[in-house]
Short mmCIF file of C-alpha atoms in Angstrom, two decimals:
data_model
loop_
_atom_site.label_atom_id
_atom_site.label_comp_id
_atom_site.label_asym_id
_atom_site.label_seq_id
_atom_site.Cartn_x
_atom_site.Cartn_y
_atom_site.Cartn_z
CA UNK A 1 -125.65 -21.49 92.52
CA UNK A 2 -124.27 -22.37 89.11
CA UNK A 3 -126.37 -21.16 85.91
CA UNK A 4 -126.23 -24.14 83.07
CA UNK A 5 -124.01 -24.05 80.73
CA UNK A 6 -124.76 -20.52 78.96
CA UNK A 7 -122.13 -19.31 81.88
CA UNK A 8 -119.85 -21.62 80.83
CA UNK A 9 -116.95 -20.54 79.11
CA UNK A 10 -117.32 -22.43 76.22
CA UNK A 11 -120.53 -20.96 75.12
CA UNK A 12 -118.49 -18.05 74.02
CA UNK A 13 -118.17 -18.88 70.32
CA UNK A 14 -121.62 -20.13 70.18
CA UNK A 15 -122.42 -16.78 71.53
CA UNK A 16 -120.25 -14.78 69.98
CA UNK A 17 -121.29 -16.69 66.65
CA UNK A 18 -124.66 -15.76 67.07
CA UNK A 19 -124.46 -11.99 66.59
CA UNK A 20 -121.82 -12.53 64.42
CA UNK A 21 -118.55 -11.86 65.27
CA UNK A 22 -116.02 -13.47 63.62
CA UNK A 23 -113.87 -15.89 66.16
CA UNK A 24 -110.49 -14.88 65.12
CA UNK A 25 -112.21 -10.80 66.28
CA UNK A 26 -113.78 -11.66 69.29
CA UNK A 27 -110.52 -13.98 70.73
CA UNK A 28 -107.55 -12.60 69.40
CA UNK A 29 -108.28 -8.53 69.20
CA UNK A 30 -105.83 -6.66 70.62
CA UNK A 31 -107.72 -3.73 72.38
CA UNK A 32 -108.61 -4.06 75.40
CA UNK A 33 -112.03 -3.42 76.11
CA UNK A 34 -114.21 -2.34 79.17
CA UNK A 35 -118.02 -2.45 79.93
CA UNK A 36 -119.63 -1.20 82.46
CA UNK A 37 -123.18 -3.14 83.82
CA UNK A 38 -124.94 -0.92 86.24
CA UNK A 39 -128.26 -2.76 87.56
CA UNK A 40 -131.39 -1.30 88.82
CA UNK A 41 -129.91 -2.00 92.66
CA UNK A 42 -126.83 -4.29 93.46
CA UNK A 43 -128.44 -6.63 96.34
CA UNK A 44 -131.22 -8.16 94.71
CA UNK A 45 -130.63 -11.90 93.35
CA UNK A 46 -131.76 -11.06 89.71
CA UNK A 47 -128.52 -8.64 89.28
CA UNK A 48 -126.61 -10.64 91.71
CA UNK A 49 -127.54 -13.56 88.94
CA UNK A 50 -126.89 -11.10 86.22
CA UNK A 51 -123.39 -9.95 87.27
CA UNK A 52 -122.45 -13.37 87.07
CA UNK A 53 -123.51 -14.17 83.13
CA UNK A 54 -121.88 -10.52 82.45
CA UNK A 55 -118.77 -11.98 84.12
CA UNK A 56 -118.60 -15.54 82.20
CA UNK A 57 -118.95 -13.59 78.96
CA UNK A 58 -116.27 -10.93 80.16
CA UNK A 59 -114.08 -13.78 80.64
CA UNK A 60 -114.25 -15.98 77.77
CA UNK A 61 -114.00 -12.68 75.78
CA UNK A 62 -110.95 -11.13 77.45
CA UNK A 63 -113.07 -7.67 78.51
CA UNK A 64 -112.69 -5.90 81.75
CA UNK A 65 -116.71 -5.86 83.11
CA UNK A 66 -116.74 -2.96 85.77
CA UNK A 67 -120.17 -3.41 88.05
CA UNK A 68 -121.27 -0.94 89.92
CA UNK A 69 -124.60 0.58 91.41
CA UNK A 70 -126.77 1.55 93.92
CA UNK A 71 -128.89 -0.04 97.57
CA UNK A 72 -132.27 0.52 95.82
CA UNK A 73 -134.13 1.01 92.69
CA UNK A 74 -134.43 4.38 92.27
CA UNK A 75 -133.22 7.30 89.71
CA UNK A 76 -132.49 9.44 92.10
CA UNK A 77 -130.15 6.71 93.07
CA UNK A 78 -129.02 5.32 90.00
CA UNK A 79 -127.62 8.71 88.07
CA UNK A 80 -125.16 9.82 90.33
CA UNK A 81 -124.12 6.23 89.83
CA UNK A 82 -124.23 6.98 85.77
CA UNK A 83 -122.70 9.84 85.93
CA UNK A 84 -119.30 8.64 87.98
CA UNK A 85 -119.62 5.54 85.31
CA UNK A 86 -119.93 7.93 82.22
CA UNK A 87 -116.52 10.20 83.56
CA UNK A 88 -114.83 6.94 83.77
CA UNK A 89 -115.34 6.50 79.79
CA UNK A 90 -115.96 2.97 79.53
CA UNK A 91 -116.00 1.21 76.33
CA UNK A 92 -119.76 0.63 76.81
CA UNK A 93 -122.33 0.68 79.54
CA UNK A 94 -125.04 -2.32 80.07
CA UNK A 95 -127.33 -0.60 82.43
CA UNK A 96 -130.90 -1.19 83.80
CA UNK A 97 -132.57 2.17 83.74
CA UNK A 98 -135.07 2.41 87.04
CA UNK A 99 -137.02 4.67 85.42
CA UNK A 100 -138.28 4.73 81.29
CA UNK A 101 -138.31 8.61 81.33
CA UNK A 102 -135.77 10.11 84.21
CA UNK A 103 -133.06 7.93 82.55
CA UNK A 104 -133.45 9.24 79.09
CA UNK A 105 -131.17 12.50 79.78
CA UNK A 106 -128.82 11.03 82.09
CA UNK A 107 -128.10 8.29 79.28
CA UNK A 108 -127.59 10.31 76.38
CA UNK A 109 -124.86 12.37 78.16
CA UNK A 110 -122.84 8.82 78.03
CA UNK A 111 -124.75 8.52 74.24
CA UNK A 112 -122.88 12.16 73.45
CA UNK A 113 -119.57 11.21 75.18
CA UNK A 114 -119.09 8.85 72.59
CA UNK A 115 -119.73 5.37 74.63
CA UNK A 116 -122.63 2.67 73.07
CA UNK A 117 -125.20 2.57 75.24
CA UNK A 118 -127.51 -0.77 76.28
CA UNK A 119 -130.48 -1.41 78.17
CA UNK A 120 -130.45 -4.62 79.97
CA UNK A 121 -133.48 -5.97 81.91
CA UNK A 122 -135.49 -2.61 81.85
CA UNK A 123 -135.61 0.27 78.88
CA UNK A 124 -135.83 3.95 78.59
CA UNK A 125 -138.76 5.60 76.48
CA UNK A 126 -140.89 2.91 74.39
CA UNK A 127 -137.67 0.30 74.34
CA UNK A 128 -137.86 0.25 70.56
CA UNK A 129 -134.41 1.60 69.92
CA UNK A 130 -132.79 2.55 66.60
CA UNK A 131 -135.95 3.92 65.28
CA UNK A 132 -134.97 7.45 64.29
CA UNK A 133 -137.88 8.67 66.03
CA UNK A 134 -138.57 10.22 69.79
CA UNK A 135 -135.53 11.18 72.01
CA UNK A 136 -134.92 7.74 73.82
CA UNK A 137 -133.95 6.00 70.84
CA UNK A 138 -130.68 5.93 70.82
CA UNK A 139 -129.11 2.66 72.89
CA UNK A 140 -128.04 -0.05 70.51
CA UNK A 141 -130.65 -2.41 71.98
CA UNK A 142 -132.53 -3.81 74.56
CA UNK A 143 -131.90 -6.96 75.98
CA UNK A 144 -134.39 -8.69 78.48
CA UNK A 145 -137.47 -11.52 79.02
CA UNK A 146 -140.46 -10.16 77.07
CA UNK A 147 -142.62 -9.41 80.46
CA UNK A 148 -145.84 -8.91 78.87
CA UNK A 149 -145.50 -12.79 77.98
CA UNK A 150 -144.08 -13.23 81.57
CA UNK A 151 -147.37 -11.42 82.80
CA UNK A 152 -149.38 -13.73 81.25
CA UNK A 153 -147.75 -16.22 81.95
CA UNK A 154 -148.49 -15.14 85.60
CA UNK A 155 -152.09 -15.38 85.39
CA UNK A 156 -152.47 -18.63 83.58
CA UNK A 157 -150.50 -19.62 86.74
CA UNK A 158 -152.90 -18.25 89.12
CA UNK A 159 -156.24 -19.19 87.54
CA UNK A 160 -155.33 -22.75 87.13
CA UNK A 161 -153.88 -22.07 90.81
CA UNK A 162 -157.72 -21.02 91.85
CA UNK A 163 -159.79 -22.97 90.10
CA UNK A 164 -160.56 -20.84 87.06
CA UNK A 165 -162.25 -17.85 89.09
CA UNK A 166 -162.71 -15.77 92.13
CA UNK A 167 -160.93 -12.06 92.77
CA UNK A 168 -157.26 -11.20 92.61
CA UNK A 169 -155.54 -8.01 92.69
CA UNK A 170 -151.33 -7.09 91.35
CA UNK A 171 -149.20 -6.44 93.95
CA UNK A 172 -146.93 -3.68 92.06
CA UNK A 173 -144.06 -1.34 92.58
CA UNK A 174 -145.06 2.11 90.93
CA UNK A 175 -145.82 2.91 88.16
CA UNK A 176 -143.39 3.85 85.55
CA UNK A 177 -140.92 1.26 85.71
CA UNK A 178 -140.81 -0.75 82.18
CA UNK A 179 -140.70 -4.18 83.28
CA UNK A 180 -143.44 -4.30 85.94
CA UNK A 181 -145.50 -2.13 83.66
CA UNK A 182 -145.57 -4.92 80.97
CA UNK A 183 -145.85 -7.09 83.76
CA UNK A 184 -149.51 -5.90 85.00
CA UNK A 185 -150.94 -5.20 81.20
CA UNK A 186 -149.90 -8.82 80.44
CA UNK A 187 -151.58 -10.19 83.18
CA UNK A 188 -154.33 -8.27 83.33
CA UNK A 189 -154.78 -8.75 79.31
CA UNK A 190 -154.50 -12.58 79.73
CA UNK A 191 -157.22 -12.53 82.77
CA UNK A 192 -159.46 -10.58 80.54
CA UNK A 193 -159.17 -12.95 77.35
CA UNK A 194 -158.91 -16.16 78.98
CA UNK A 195 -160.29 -15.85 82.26
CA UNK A 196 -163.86 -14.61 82.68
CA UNK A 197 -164.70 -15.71 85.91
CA UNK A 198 -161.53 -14.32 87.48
CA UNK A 199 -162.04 -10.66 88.97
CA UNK A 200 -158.71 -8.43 88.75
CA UNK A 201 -159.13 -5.92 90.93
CA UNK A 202 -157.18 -2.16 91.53
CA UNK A 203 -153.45 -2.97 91.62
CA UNK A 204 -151.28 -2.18 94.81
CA UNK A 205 -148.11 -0.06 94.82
CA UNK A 206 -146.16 -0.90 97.28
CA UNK A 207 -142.65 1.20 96.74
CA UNK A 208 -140.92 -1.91 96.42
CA UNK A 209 -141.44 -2.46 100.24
CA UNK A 210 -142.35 -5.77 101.40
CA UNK A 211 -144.05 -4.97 104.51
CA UNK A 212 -145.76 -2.80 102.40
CA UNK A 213 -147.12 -5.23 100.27
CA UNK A 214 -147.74 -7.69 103.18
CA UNK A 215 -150.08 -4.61 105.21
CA UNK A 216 -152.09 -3.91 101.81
CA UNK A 217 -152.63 -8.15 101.54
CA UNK A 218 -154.21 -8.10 104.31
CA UNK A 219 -156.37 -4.68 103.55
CA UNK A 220 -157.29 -6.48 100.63
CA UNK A 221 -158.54 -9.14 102.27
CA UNK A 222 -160.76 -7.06 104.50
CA UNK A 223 -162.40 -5.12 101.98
CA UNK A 224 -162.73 -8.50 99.69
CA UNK A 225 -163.15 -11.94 102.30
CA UNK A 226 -163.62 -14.14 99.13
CA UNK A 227 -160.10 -12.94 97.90
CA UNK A 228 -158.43 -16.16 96.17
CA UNK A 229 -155.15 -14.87 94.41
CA UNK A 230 -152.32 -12.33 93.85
CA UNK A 231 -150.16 -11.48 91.84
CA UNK A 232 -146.49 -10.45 92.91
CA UNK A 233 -144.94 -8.43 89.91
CA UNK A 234 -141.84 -7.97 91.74
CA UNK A 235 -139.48 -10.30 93.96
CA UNK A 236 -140.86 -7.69 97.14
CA UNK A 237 -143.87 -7.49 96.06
CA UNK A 238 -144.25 -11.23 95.98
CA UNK A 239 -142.15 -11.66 99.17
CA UNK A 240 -144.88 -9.65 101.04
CA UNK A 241 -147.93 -10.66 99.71
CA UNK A 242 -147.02 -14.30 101.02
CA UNK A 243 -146.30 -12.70 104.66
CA UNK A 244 -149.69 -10.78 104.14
CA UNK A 245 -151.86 -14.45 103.79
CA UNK A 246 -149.86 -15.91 106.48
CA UNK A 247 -150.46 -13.04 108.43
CA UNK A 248 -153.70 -13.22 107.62
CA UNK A 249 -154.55 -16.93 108.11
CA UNK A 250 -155.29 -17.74 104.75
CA UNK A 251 -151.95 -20.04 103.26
CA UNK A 252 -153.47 -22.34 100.81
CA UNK A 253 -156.85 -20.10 100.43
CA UNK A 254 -155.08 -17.18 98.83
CA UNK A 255 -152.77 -18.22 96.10
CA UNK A 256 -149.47 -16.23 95.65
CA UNK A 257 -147.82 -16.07 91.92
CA UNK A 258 -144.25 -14.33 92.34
CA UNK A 259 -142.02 -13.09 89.25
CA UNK A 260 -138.35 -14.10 89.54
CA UNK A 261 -137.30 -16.74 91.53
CA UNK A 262 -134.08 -16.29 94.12
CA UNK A 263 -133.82 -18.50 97.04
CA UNK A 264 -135.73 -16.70 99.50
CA UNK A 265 -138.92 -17.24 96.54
CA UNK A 266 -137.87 -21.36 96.21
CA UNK A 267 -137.83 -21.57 99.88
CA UNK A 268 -141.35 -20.17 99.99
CA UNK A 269 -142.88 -22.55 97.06
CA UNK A 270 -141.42 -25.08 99.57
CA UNK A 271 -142.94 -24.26 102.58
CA UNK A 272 -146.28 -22.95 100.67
CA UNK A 273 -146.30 -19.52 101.69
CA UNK A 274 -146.26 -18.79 97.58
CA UNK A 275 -147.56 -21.61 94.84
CA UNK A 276 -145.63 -20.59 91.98
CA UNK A 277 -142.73 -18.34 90.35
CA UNK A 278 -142.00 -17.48 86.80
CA UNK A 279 -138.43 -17.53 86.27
CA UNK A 280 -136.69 -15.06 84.09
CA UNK A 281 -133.07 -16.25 83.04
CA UNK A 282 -130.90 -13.27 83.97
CA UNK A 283 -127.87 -14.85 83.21
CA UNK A 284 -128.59 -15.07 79.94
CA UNK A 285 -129.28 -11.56 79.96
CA UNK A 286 -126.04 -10.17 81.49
CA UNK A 287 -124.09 -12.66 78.83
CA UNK A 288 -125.80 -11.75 75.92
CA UNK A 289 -125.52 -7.83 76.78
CA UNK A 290 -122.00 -8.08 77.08
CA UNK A 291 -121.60 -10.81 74.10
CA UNK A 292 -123.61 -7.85 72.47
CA UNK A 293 -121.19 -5.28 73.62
CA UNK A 294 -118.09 -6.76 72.45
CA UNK A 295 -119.60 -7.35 69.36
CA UNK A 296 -120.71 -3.36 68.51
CA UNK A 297 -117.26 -2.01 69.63
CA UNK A 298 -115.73 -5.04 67.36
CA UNK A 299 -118.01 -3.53 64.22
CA UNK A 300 -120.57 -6.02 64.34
CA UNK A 301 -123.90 -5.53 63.62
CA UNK A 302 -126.30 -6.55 66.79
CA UNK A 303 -129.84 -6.72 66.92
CA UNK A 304 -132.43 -4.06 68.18
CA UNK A 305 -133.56 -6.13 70.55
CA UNK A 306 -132.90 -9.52 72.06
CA UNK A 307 -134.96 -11.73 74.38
CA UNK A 308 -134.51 -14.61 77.03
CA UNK A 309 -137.15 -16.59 78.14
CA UNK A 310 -138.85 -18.08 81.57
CA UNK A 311 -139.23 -21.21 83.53
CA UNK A 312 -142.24 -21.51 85.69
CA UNK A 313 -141.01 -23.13 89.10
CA UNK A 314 -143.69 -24.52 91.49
CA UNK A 315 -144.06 -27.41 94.19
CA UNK A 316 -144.08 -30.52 91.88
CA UNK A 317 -140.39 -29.17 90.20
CA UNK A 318 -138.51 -27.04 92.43
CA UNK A 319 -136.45 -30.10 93.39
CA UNK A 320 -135.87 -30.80 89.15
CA UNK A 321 -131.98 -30.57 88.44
CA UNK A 322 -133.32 -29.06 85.07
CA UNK A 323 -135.47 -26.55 87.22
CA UNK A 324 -133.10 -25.72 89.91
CA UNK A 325 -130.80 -24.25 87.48
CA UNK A 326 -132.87 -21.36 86.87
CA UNK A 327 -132.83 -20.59 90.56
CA UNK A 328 -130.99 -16.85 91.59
CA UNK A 329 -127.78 -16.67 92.86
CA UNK A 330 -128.18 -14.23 96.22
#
């Protein structure tokens, strides 16, 4: 599906404008630049989405955008991947590290080869980058929603979803992955503050498996019959916590909150298997990391960090033009 009109070529001065590269730089320079975008796992909608704002900046900036990574989130995965990126000396690399400390190594090999490094989507170490402090500090910046707001975001969703109280557990990956991290603590921060009556009990890895998530719904459920919500932190996790309460006879007693929203998400807001996704704009985030990019190898100043924001899709505006934009390509 077509992103609005930050994928658009036009944007590109806008863009480029914002971090401040000169027009007559960014359009008429005559090296010919290439940056690589390695995501956390090539077949999920969120990178598929990603590619294509990494592309539409690529394009409108004359770069080549090499993209190229591996079936699943995982580092064991993911550095071989690096490292055949890294001896193909790239101009940059735009990559989502699956993991904030197992990257940190891997990434400053490209760091000491001499080729700018950016996190897109997740981070290494604390993601505060240009600090002069720790050893993951050196990418230019990191580029991504802020998920602790996304998190929260979450579990205003699912409290007003449930009436303001009642038990609900986070249906997680594992930990040590950035995003879903900040995920949890924001949700689990914003239940505390806001939500008294709401419950939150021990979160759920699931290895990013969505049977997984579906078999521990429904153990859940056993252990805790006046279960009323979850949270999915994760498009699998979400996928299979929706299975789990239709598995478990409860669709429309146990309300599902997903993060990200491809079609496979949309399709169940529509047919009520889950209530409600918050929708990160990853677009945005593969444009602005190569925007970013261009704009360091062009001697431009960028910032540290840069952030995108969310749409919260649910029954009464998944049919919205306005809305519908935001949904994943897959």
């Amino acid at each position: 599906m077509e992103r609005r009109s930050v994928l658009k070529s036009a944007m590109a001065m806008a863009a480029v404008a914002a971090v401040g590269i000169p027009a007559s730089t960014a359009f008429a320079q005559e090296k010919k630049y290439s940056i690589a975008l390695i995501p956390g796992l090539t077949t999920d909608a969120f990178y598929i989405t990603m590619r294509k704002g990494a592309q539409a900046a690529a394009d409108a900036l004359g770069v080549e955008l090499v993209f190229q990574g591996g079936p699943e989130f995982n580092p064991v995965v993911q550095v071989p991947v690096l490292d055949a990126i890294i001896a193909r000396k790239p101009s940059a690399i735009l990559i989502a590290p699956t993991d904030t400390t197992q990257l940190v190594q891997p990434l400053r090999k490209a760091n000491d080869a001499g080729i700018p490094v950016i996190t897109v989507d997740t981070f290494i170490g604390t993601g505060k980058y240009q600090t002069g402090a720790g050893d993951a500090d050196f990418p230019l910046s990191y580029i991504a929603s802020d998920n602790v707001l996304g998190g929260r975001m979450a579990a205003r969703a699912l409290a007003n979803a449930m009436g303001g109280e009642g038990k609900v557990y986070v249906s997680n990956v594992k930990p040590g992955i950035s995003t879903t991290d900040q995920r949890e603590e924001g949700f689990k921060a914003e239940m505390k503050e806001a939500f008294p009556k709401v419950t939150v009990l021990e979160t759920q890895f699931n290895e990013n498996d969505a049977n997984k998530a579906a078999s521990q719904l429904q153990a859940v459920f056993a252990r805790n019959s006046d279960l009323k919500g979850v949270f999915g932190a994760n498009l699998f996790s979400a996928l299979g916590a929706g299975n789990g309460v239709q598995q478990a006879g409860q669709t429309g007693n146990i309300k599902v909150v997903a993060f990200d929203a491809p079609g496979s998400i949309v399709d169940n807001i529509k047919s009520g298997l889950v209530d409600v996704a918050i929708a990160q704009h990853p677009a945005e985030i593969g444009y602005y990391g190569v925007v970013s990019a261009f704009a360091h190898l062009t001697g431009q100043s960028i910032p540290v960090s840069i952030g995108t924001g969310f749409t919260v899709i649910d029954k009464t505006n998944v049919a919205d033009p306005n809305v519908a934009k935001y949904i994943y390509s897959e």
